[in-house]
Amino acid sequence: MEISDHESNMQVLKDVSSNFISTFCGDMFSFALGLMLLRATGMSLSFGLSMIIMPIVTLIGLVPIGNVVDTYPHERILIISLVVRIVALSVYAATVGRFTGVGKLIPTIGCLIINYASVNLSNSGYLASVHELVNDAHIQKLNSLSQSSASFASTFSPIVAAGLYALVGFNLFIIFQLMAHLIALGILLTMNLHYVHPNQVSKAPQESQWAKFKLGLDYLMTQAFLRYLICIALFLNFIFAVINVGLPYIVVEHLHLGNVTLGILNSADALGMLIGNLVISVSPELRHLAKILTITMIIIGTGLMGVGTLLMVAFDKLMVQLVGSLMLFSVGMSLAFMNTPFGIYMQKTVPTELMGRVSSTEMSLNMMSISLGTVFYSFIFQLIPNGSVFIVSGIILVAVTGLTMPSFMHIQMPTSDQDPKRADLQHR
């Protein structure tokens, strides 16, 4: 069944609204949870608990989540996933008050494990259901506006959470999160998913979970450009840890420029991603995919070199705030033109019946690369606490782009009236 432009626009509006509410309240809850645990336990681990649990849960769920998404109707998966999160959070709200001190980690870890398993299932199910929500002409708008709403929510939610926490305490944030889940569930129930490729239980029940999952890996092995994109995404996530780890360490601890300066720089990066995705949402269909990715990666690498140079030569707070913000704004905007087209390309080329396994693999590998990058750069900045680490990372990124991208420069994004499977075969 063909999805009309009007219905596609309505689905985009619902999806963006749900994504904004979920991200905004979810980020506020995570911020408040970290503050609560920090006060209760006195452990610096409080704010890093998610970064420990998330990769472990993602790795364990890699095979079963991909298989489930490609086996059962996506709408059912998304609904069940949300209901599980609502139940888990309700149980957490009823039990966390019974624990004190370090003991609060017990219900918190249990809740986070269930939450991240459910989120991974929802994310894979969502990626696989895009063709069931909108027609191909609206995939770019859906991706870019969803990313924009998430960027906007992530930018301002910590500010709101910090102000509210001092006034209302942690328990109200649990209520906010529950309300967000219920609203998201209500919106989901009004959305109409058209099953382009009806998912059915496998006709070979004796087939092992690994054998089913391996079909997705076999598909990836035949797609040279898609494999390259995933490898570049892993490399970029690893490299980008230089900002997540190095910026707070150098700006606050080494240069003593204050939390306000760090907040301005982080907001500039998030604002760049927001503006970039808004630009994509109103742009014609992206066509020259490899050229776009090449330009964005060079800008990101150059931006990292610029930030590193600035942190080495400029100790004036205002200069770091102004010039650094411009550089990180360009990096954030370039990331939007990297992430969103990559997602669009996957949704336009990967067969729907394999999307769960392919997306689950890609998300799991990305999570691992972020964690490894965080550990690596944490060690490096202990040895070399200055901007030279940014400069070297930027040079490596530009060099890798120049050495690997030219062979794929002819690759273009499939158009909305092009058969995704036929387009994909052309890139093998």
Coordinates of C-alpha atoms in Angstrom, one line a residue:
M1 CA 0.0 0.0 0.0
E2 CA 1.3 3.4 -1.0
I3 CA 1.6 5.9 1.8
S4 CA 0.3 9.4 0.8
D5 CA 2.2 12.6 1.3
H6 CA -0.4 13.8 3.7
E7 CA -0.2 10.7 5.8
S8 CA 3.6 10.8 5.7
N9 CA 3.5 14.4 7.0
M10 CA 1.2 13.5 9.8
Q11 CA 3.4 10.6 10.7
V12 CA 6.5 12.8 10.7
L13 CA 4.7 15.3 13.0
K14 CA 3.8 12.6 15.5
D15 CA 7.2 11.0 15.4
V16 CA 9.0 14.3 16.0
S17 CA 6.7 15.2 18.9
S18 CA 7.2 11.8 20.5
N19 CA 10.9 11.9 20.0
F20 CA 11.2 15.4 21.5
I21 CA 9.2 14.6 24.6
S22 CA 11.0 11.3 25.2
T23 CA 14.5 12.7 24.7
F24 CA 13.8 15.8 26.8
C25 CA 12.3 14.0 29.8
G26 CA 14.8 11.1 29.4
D27 CA 17.8 13.4 29.5
M28 CA 16.4 15.3 32.5
F29 CA 15.8 12.0 34.3
S30 CA 19.4 10.8 33.6
F31 CA 20.8 14.1 34.9
A32 CA 18.7 14.0 38.0
L33 CA 19.5 10.3 38.5
G34 CA 23.2 11.1 38.5
L35 CA 22.8 13.9 41.0
M36 CA 20.7 11.6 43.3
L37 CA 23.2 8.8 43.2
L38 CA 26.1 11.2 43.7
R39 CA 24.5 12.6 46.8
A40 CA 23.5 9.1 48.1
T41 CA 26.7 7.3 47.4
G42 CA 29.4 10.0 47.1
M43 CA 30.8 8.0 44.2
S44 CA 32.1 9.7 41.0
L45 CA 30.8 6.6 39.3
S46 CA 27.3 8.0 39.7
F47 CA 27.3 9.9 36.4
G48 CA 29.2 7.2 34.5
L49 CA 27.0 4.3 35.5
S50 CA 25.1 4.4 32.2
M51 CA 28.3 4.3 30.2
I52 CA 29.2 1.0 31.9
I53 CA 25.8 -0.7 31.7
M54 CA 24.8 0.4 28.2
P55 CA 27.7 -1.2 26.2
I56 CA 27.3 -4.5 28.2
V57 CA 23.5 -4.7 27.6
T58 CA 24.0 -3.7 23.9
L59 CA 26.6 -6.4 23.3
I60 CA 24.5 -9.1 25.1
G61 CA 21.4 -8.2 23.1
L62 CA 23.1 -7.9 19.7
V63 CA 22.0 -11.2 18.3
P64 CA 18.5 -11.7 19.8
I65 CA 17.4 -8.1 19.3
G66 CA 18.2 -8.1 15.6
N67 CA 16.4 -11.4 15.1
V68 CA 13.3 -10.3 17.0
V69 CA 13.0 -7.1 15.0
D70 CA 13.2 -9.0 11.7
T71 CA 10.8 -11.6 12.8
Y72 CA 7.8 -9.9 14.4
P73 CA 5.6 -6.9 13.4
H74 CA 7.5 -3.7 14.3
E75 CA 4.4 -1.9 15.8
R76 CA 4.0 -4.7 18.3
I77 CA 7.7 -4.6 19.2
L78 CA 7.6 -0.8 19.8
I79 CA 4.5 -1.0 21.9
I80 CA 5.8 -3.9 24.1
S81 CA 9.1 -2.2 24.5
L82 CA 7.4 1.0 25.8
V83 CA 5.2 -0.9 28.1
V84 CA 8.2 -2.8 29.6
R85 CA 9.9 0.6 30.3
I86 CA 6.7 1.9 32.0
V87 CA 6.5 -1.1 34.2
A88 CA 10.2 -1.1 35.1
L89 CA 10.1 2.6 36.0
S90 CA 7.0 2.1 38.1
V91 CA 8.6 -0.7 40.0
Y92 CA 11.8 1.5 40.4
A93 CA 9.7 4.4 41.8
A94 CA 8.1 2.1 44.3
T95 CA 11.3 0.5 45.5
V96 CA 14.2 3.0 45.3
G97 CA 13.1 4.8 48.4
R98 CA 13.5 1.7 50.5
F99 CA 17.3 1.7 49.9
T100 CA 19.8 4.1 51.4
G101 CA 23.4 5.1 50.5
V102 CA 25.2 2.7 48.2
G103 CA 22.2 0.4 48.4
K104 CA 20.4 2.7 45.9
L105 CA 22.6 1.3 43.2
I106 CA 20.8 -2.1 43.4
P107 CA 17.4 -1.0 42.1
T108 CA 19.0 1.6 39.8
I109 CA 21.2 -0.9 38.0
G110 CA 18.3 -3.3 37.6
C111 CA 16.1 -0.6 36.2
L112 CA 18.9 0.7 33.8
I113 CA 19.5 -2.9 32.5
I114 CA 15.9 -3.3 31.6
N115 CA 15.6 0.2 30.2
Y116 CA 18.6 -0.1 27.9
A117 CA 17.6 -3.5 26.6
S118 CA 14.2 -2.1 25.8
V119 CA 15.7 1.1 24.2
N120 CA 17.9 -1.0 22.0
L121 CA 14.9 -3.1 20.9
S122 CA 12.9 0.1 20.2
N123 CA 15.8 1.8 18.3
S124 CA 16.3 -1.2 16.0
G125 CA 12.5 -1.6 15.6
Y126 CA 12.1 2.0 14.7
L127 CA 14.9 2.0 12.1
A128 CA 13.3 -1.1 10.5
S129 CA 9.8 0.5 10.5
V130 CA 10.7 3.8 8.7
H131 CA 9.3 2.5 5.4
E132 CA 6.1 1.6 7.2
L133 CA 5.7 5.1 8.5
V134 CA 6.4 7.4 5.5
N135 CA 6.9 7.1 1.8
D136 CA 10.5 7.3 0.4
A137 CA 10.2 11.0 -0.4
H138 CA 9.7 11.8 3.3
I139 CA 12.5 9.6 4.7
Q140 CA 15.0 12.5 4.7
K141 CA 12.5 14.9 6.4
L142 CA 11.7 12.3 9.0
N143 CA 15.3 11.6 9.9
S144 CA 16.5 15.2 9.9
L145 CA 13.5 16.5 11.9
S146 CA 13.8 13.6 14.4
Q147 CA 17.5 14.4 14.9
S148 CA 16.7 18.1 15.2
S149 CA 14.2 17.5 18.0
A150 CA 16.6 15.2 19.8
S151 CA 19.4 17.8 19.5
F152 CA 17.2 20.6 20.8
A153 CA 16.0 18.5 23.7
S154 CA 19.6 17.4 24.6
T155 CA 20.8 21.0 24.5
F156 CA 18.3 22.4 27.0
S157 CA 17.2 19.5 29.1
P158 CA 20.3 19.6 31.5
I159 CA 19.7 23.3 32.1
V160 CA 16.0 22.7 33.0
A161 CA 16.9 19.7 35.1
A162 CA 19.6 21.5 37.1
G163 CA 17.1 24.2 38.0
L164 CA 14.2 21.9 38.8
Y165 CA 16.3 19.4 40.9
A166 CA 17.1 21.9 43.5
L167 CA 13.4 22.8 43.8
V168 CA 11.5 19.5 43.5
G169 CA 14.0 16.7 44.2
F170 CA 14.4 13.4 42.4
N171 CA 11.0 11.8 42.8
L172 CA 9.2 14.3 40.5
F173 CA 11.7 13.4 37.7
I174 CA 10.4 9.8 37.9
I175 CA 6.9 11.1 37.4
F176 CA 8.1 13.3 34.4
Q177 CA 9.7 10.2 32.8
L178 CA 6.6 8.1 33.4
M179 CA 4.4 10.8 31.8
A180 CA 6.8 11.0 28.8
H181 CA 6.5 7.2 28.3
L182 CA 2.7 7.3 28.5
I183 CA 2.5 10.2 26.1
A184 CA 4.9 8.4 23.7
L185 CA 2.8 5.3 23.9
G186 CA -0.4 7.2 23.2
I187 CA 1.2 8.8 20.1
L188 CA 2.5 5.4 19.0
L189 CA -1.0 3.9 19.2
T190 CA -2.3 6.6 16.8
M191 CA 0.3 5.9 14.2
N192 CA -0.4 3.6 11.3
L193 CA 2.4 1.3 10.3
H194 CA 2.0 -0.1 6.8
Y195 CA 3.8 -3.4 6.5
V196 CA 5.7 -3.2 3.3
H197 CA 7.3 -6.6 4.0
P198 CA 5.0 -8.4 6.5
N199 CA 7.1 -9.9 9.2
Q200 CA 6.3 -13.5 9.9
V201 CA 7.8 -16.0 12.3
S202 CA 10.6 -17.9 10.6
K203 CA 9.5 -21.0 8.6
A204 CA 12.6 -22.8 9.9
P205 CA 12.1 -22.9 13.7
Q206 CA 15.0 -25.2 14.1
E207 CA 17.3 -22.5 12.8
S208 CA 19.6 -21.2 15.6
Q209 CA 19.6 -17.6 16.7
W210 CA 23.1 -17.2 15.3
A211 CA 22.2 -18.7 12.0
K212 CA 19.4 -16.2 11.6
F213 CA 21.6 -13.3 12.7
K214 CA 24.3 -14.4 10.3
L215 CA 22.1 -13.6 7.3
G216 CA 22.4 -9.9 8.2
L217 CA 26.2 -10.3 8.5
D218 CA 26.3 -12.1 5.1
Y219 CA 24.4 -9.2 3.6
L220 CA 26.8 -6.7 5.0
M221 CA 29.7 -8.6 3.5
T222 CA 28.3 -8.1 0.0
Q223 CA 27.9 -4.3 0.5
A224 CA 31.3 -2.6 0.1
F225 CA 30.1 1.0 0.6
L226 CA 27.8 0.2 3.5
R227 CA 30.6 -1.7 5.2
Y228 CA 32.9 1.3 4.6
L229 CA 30.3 3.7 6.1
I230 CA 29.9 1.6 9.2
C231 CA 33.7 1.5 9.6
I232 CA 34.0 5.2 9.2
A233 CA 31.2 5.7 11.7
L234 CA 33.1 3.5 14.2
F235 CA 36.3 5.4 13.6
L236 CA 34.5 8.8 13.9
N237 CA 32.8 7.8 17.2
F238 CA 36.2 6.7 18.5
I239 CA 37.9 9.9 17.5
F240 CA 35.0 12.1 18.7
A241 CA 35.7 10.9 22.2
V242 CA 38.5 13.5 22.2
I243 CA 35.8 16.2 22.6
N244 CA 33.7 14.3 25.2
V245 CA 36.7 13.5 27.3
G246 CA 39.3 16.2 26.5
L247 CA 37.2 19.3 26.4
P248 CA 36.0 19.1 30.0
Y249 CA 39.4 18.1 31.2
I250 CA 41.4 20.8 29.5
V251 CA 38.9 23.7 29.8
V252 CA 37.9 23.1 33.4
E253 CA 40.8 21.3 35.0
H254 CA 43.8 22.4 33.0
L255 CA 43.1 25.9 31.8
H256 CA 40.7 26.7 34.7
L257 CA 38.3 28.6 32.3
G258 CA 35.2 27.5 34.3
N259 CA 32.0 25.5 33.8
V260 CA 30.3 28.3 32.0
T261 CA 32.9 28.2 29.2
L262 CA 32.5 24.4 28.9
G263 CA 28.7 24.8 28.8
I264 CA 29.0 27.4 26.0
L265 CA 31.3 25.2 23.9
N266 CA 29.0 22.1 24.4
S267 CA 25.9 24.1 23.5
A268 CA 27.6 25.4 20.3
D269 CA 28.3 21.8 19.2
A270 CA 24.7 20.8 20.0
L271 CA 23.3 23.9 18.3
G272 CA 25.4 23.1 15.2
M273 CA 23.8 19.7 15.0
L274 CA 20.3 21.2 15.4
I275 CA 20.8 23.8 12.6
G276 CA 22.4 21.2 10.4
N277 CA 19.4 18.8 10.7
L278 CA 17.0 21.7 10.1
V279 CA 18.9 22.6 6.9
I280 CA 18.7 19.0 5.7
S281 CA 14.9 18.9 6.5
V282 CA 14.2 21.7 4.0
S283 CA 16.8 20.7 1.4
P284 CA 16.1 18.8 -1.8
E285 CA 16.8 15.1 -1.6
L286 CA 20.5 14.5 -0.9
R287 CA 22.2 12.9 -3.9
H288 CA 26.0 13.1 -3.9
L289 CA 26.4 11.1 -0.8
A290 CA 30.2 10.3 -0.9
K291 CA 31.0 13.9 -1.7
I292 CA 28.9 15.2 1.2
L293 CA 30.5 12.8 3.6
T294 CA 34.0 13.7 2.4
I295 CA 33.5 17.4 2.9
T296 CA 31.9 16.9 6.4
M297 CA 34.7 14.7 7.6
I298 CA 37.4 17.1 6.4
I299 CA 35.5 20.0 8.2
I300 CA 35.3 17.9 11.4
G301 CA 39.0 17.0 11.2
T302 CA 39.9 20.7 10.6
G303 CA 37.6 21.8 13.4
L304 CA 39.4 19.4 15.8
M305 CA 42.7 20.8 14.7
G306 CA 41.4 24.4 15.2
V307 CA 40.1 23.6 18.7
G308 CA 43.4 22.0 19.7
T309 CA 45.4 25.0 18.4
L310 CA 43.1 27.4 20.2
L311 CA 43.4 25.6 23.5
M312 CA 47.2 25.7 23.2
V313 CA 47.7 29.3 22.3
A314 CA 44.7 31.2 23.7
F315 CA 44.2 31.5 27.4
D316 CA 41.8 34.4 27.3
K317 CA 38.4 33.1 28.4
L318 CA 36.4 35.3 25.9
M319 CA 38.5 34.2 22.9
V320 CA 38.0 30.5 23.8
Q321 CA 34.3 31.0 24.2
L322 CA 33.8 32.9 20.9
V323 CA 36.3 31.3 18.6
G324 CA 35.8 27.8 20.1
S325 CA 32.1 28.1 19.8
L326 CA 32.4 28.9 16.1
M327 CA 34.7 25.9 15.5
L328 CA 32.5 23.5 17.5
F329 CA 29.4 24.8 15.8
S330 CA 30.9 23.9 12.4
V331 CA 31.8 20.4 13.8
G332 CA 28.3 19.9 15.1
M333 CA 26.7 21.0 11.9
S334 CA 29.1 18.7 9.9
L335 CA 28.1 15.8 12.2
A336 CA 24.5 16.3 11.2
F337 CA 25.5 16.0 7.6
M338 CA 27.3 12.8 8.4
N339 CA 24.9 11.0 10.7
T340 CA 21.5 11.8 9.0
P341 CA 22.6 10.9 5.4
F342 CA 24.1 7.7 6.7
G343 CA 20.8 6.8 8.3
I344 CA 18.9 7.7 5.2
Y345 CA 21.2 5.6 3.0
M346 CA 20.7 2.6 5.3
Q347 CA 16.9 2.9 5.2
K348 CA 16.9 3.3 1.4
T349 CA 19.1 0.4 0.6
V350 CA 19.0 -2.3 3.3
P351 CA 16.0 -4.7 2.7
T352 CA 13.4 -4.2 5.4
E353 CA 13.5 -7.9 6.4
L354 CA 17.2 -7.5 7.3
M355 CA 17.1 -4.0 8.8
G356 CA 16.8 -5.2 12.4
R357 CA 19.9 -7.4 12.2
V358 CA 21.9 -4.8 10.2
S359 CA 20.9 -1.8 12.5
S360 CA 21.5 -3.9 15.6
T361 CA 25.0 -4.7 14.4
E362 CA 25.7 -1.1 13.5
M363 CA 24.4 0.3 16.8
S364 CA 26.3 -2.3 18.9
L365 CA 29.6 -1.6 17.1
N366 CA 29.1 2.1 17.6
M367 CA 28.5 1.7 21.3
M368 CA 31.7 -0.3 21.6
S369 CA 33.7 2.3 19.7
I370 CA 32.4 5.1 21.9
S371 CA 33.4 3.2 25.0
L372 CA 36.8 2.3 23.7
G373 CA 37.4 5.9 22.6
T374 CA 36.4 7.2 26.0
V375 CA 38.9 4.8 27.7
F376 CA 41.6 5.5 25.2
Y377 CA 41.4 9.3 25.4
S378 CA 41.0 9.3 29.2
F379 CA 44.4 7.6 29.3
I380 CA 46.0 9.9 26.7
F381 CA 44.9 13.1 28.4
Q382 CA 46.4 12.0 31.6
L383 CA 49.7 11.8 29.8
I384 CA 49.3 14.8 27.4
P385 CA 46.9 17.3 29.0
N386 CA 46.9 19.9 26.1
G387 CA 45.4 20.7 22.7
S388 CA 48.0 18.7 20.8
V389 CA 45.8 15.6 21.2
F390 CA 43.0 17.4 19.3
I391 CA 45.4 18.4 16.6
V392 CA 46.7 14.9 16.0
S393 CA 43.2 13.4 16.1
G394 CA 42.1 15.9 13.5
I395 CA 45.1 15.2 11.2
I396 CA 44.4 11.4 11.5
L397 CA 40.7 11.9 10.5
V398 CA 41.6 14.1 7.5
A399 CA 44.3 11.6 6.4
V400 CA 42.0 8.6 6.7
T401 CA 39.3 10.5 4.7
G402 CA 41.8 11.4 1.9
L403 CA 43.1 7.8 1.7
T404 CA 39.9 5.9 1.7
M405 CA 37.0 8.0 0.4
P406 CA 38.1 8.6 -3.3
S407 CA 37.4 5.0 -4.4
F408 CA 33.7 5.5 -3.4
M409 CA 33.3 9.0 -4.8
H410 CA 30.9 7.8 -7.5
I411 CA 28.3 6.5 -4.9
Q412 CA 25.1 8.5 -4.8
M413 CA 22.0 8.3 -2.6
P414 CA 19.1 6.3 -4.2
T415 CA 16.2 8.6 -5.2
S416 CA 12.8 8.2 -3.7
D417 CA 11.5 6.7 -7.0
Q418 CA 14.3 4.2 -7.2
D419 CA 13.9 0.6 -6.1
P420 CA 16.0 0.3 -3.0
K421 CA 17.0 -3.3 -3.6
R422 CA 18.0 -2.5 -7.2
A423 CA 20.0 0.5 -6.1
D424 CA 21.8 -1.6 -3.5
L425 CA 22.8 -4.2 -6.0
Q426 CA 24.5 -1.4 -8.1
H427 CA 26.9 -0.8 -5.1
R428 CA 28.0 -4.4 -4.6

